[in-house]
Structures are given as C-alpha cells and as structure tokens.
Amino acid sequence: MTCGRESIDLPEDRGCLQWVLGVPLVLVYLPAAYMCFLLLAGEPIPAGNRHMRDEAATMAGLALCVSFAGLLLSLLPVYRRTMTPWWYAVPLALGAIAYFGGASPG
C-alpha cells in the first residue's frame, strides 16, 4: 500500500510520450548549451578588457536562467512521472558550466 494512493501506471506508449515531452526540454536547453559552448570556446579575455568580461558574465547569467527554466519545466508532475531522472542532470551540468565559465578570469 502506498499511503492511500494507488500507483498510476503509464500507458503502453510511454516512449512516444517521452519524445513529446522531451522536445520542449531540448528546445529550452539548446540556447543554454550554445551559450555555454560560446563561453568555453571563446578566446581568453585580456585582463584590461572590462567590456568583454561583462558580456561573458551576462551570457553566463542568461545561460543560468535558461537552465533554471528548463529545470522548473522538468519538475512539473507530468515530466516527473514520465521522464527519467537523467533529465535533471542536463540543467545542472549546463548551469555549472555557465557559472564557472562566466566566473573564470579567462
């Protein structure tokens, strides 16, 4: 017994439902992944160039916000029932890359 709640089994087409729910998550994570790629692939920022540092910090903050939005989306009940827990690793990894990529002095 599960504390008065019956377990809800998902239909046979769970794989199709995972694809349908995974597409919005991928569309949310693509901009964050692109911004993280730009942060990591860019040239080292010279010590005296404050403008480029501010732009990198802004891009890192934006990538963090987009990753957080994807994390909030994946916390919806329909996502928690359907998707595997590995989907939580994507926003956490992107957020960590954005945080350390924007904080590094270059």
Coordinates of C-alpha atoms in Angstrom, one line a residue:
M1 CA 0.0 0.0 0.0
T2 CA 1.2 3.5 -0.8
C3 CA -0.3 5.7 1.9
G4 CA -3.8 5.6 0.3
R5 CA -2.6 6.5 -3.2
E6 CA -2.6 3.9 -5.9
S7 CA 0.3 3.9 -8.3
I8 CA -0.6 5.2 -11.7
D9 CA 0.8 3.1 -14.5
L10 CA 1.7 4.9 -17.6
P11 CA 0.2 3.7 -20.9
E12 CA 2.0 1.4 -23.3
D13 CA 3.1 4.3 -25.4
R14 CA 5.4 5.8 -22.8
G15 CA 8.2 6.0 -25.3
C16 CA 6.1 8.3 -27.5
L17 CA 5.1 10.4 -24.5
Q18 CA 8.8 10.8 -23.6
W19 CA 9.5 12.0 -27.1
V20 CA 6.7 14.5 -26.9
L21 CA 7.7 15.8 -23.5
G22 CA 11.4 15.7 -24.4
V23 CA 11.2 18.1 -27.4
P24 CA 10.3 21.2 -25.3
L25 CA 13.1 20.4 -22.9
V26 CA 15.6 20.1 -25.7
L27 CA 14.3 23.4 -27.2
V28 CA 14.9 25.1 -23.8
Y29 CA 18.3 23.5 -23.3
L30 CA 19.7 24.3 -26.8
P31 CA 20.2 28.1 -26.2
A32 CA 21.8 27.4 -22.9
A33 CA 24.1 24.8 -24.4
Y34 CA 25.0 27.2 -27.2
M35 CA 25.8 30.0 -24.7
C36 CA 27.9 27.5 -22.7
F37 CA 29.7 26.5 -25.8
L38 CA 30.5 30.1 -26.6
L39 CA 31.7 30.7 -23.1
L40 CA 34.1 27.7 -23.3
A41 CA 35.2 28.1 -26.9
G42 CA 36.0 31.8 -26.8
E43 CA 39.4 33.3 -26.6
P44 CA 40.8 34.1 -23.2
I45 CA 39.7 37.6 -22.2
P46 CA 42.5 40.1 -21.7
A47 CA 43.0 41.4 -18.2
G48 CA 42.1 45.0 -19.0
N49 CA 39.0 44.4 -21.1
R50 CA 36.2 45.1 -18.7
H51 CA 33.6 45.2 -21.5
M52 CA 34.2 41.6 -22.7
R53 CA 34.2 40.4 -19.1
D54 CA 30.8 42.0 -18.5
E55 CA 29.5 40.4 -21.7
A56 CA 30.7 37.0 -20.7
A57 CA 29.2 37.4 -17.2
T58 CA 25.9 38.5 -18.8
M59 CA 25.9 35.5 -21.2
A60 CA 26.7 33.2 -18.2
G61 CA 23.8 34.6 -16.2
L62 CA 21.4 34.2 -19.2
A63 CA 22.5 30.6 -19.6
L64 CA 21.9 30.0 -15.9
C65 CA 18.4 31.5 -16.2
V66 CA 17.5 29.3 -19.2
S67 CA 18.9 26.2 -17.4
F68 CA 16.8 27.1 -14.4
A69 CA 13.7 27.5 -16.6
G70 CA 14.3 24.0 -18.0
L71 CA 14.7 22.6 -14.5
L72 CA 11.5 24.2 -13.4
L73 CA 9.8 22.7 -16.5
S74 CA 11.1 19.3 -15.8
L75 CA 9.7 19.5 -12.2
L76 CA 6.1 19.5 -13.5
P77 CA 4.2 16.4 -12.4
V78 CA 3.7 15.1 -15.9
Y79 CA 7.5 15.3 -16.5
R80 CA 8.4 13.7 -13.2
R81 CA 6.1 10.7 -13.9
T82 CA 7.2 10.2 -17.5
M83 CA 10.9 11.3 -17.9
T84 CA 13.9 9.5 -16.4
P85 CA 15.9 11.2 -13.6
W86 CA 18.8 11.8 -16.1
W87 CA 16.9 14.8 -17.4
Y88 CA 17.8 16.6 -14.2
A89 CA 21.5 16.3 -15.0
V90 CA 21.3 18.4 -18.1
P91 CA 20.3 21.7 -16.5
L92 CA 22.6 21.1 -13.6
A93 CA 25.6 20.5 -15.9
L94 CA 24.7 23.4 -18.1
G95 CA 24.3 25.6 -15.0
A96 CA 27.6 24.6 -13.6
I97 CA 29.4 25.2 -17.0
A98 CA 27.7 28.6 -17.2
Y99 CA 28.6 29.5 -13.7
F100 CA 32.2 28.5 -13.8
G101 CA 32.6 29.7 -17.4
G102 CA 31.4 33.2 -16.6
A103 CA 33.3 33.4 -13.3
S104 CA 36.6 32.4 -14.7
P105 CA 39.0 35.2 -15.4
G106 CA 39.9 33.8 -18.8

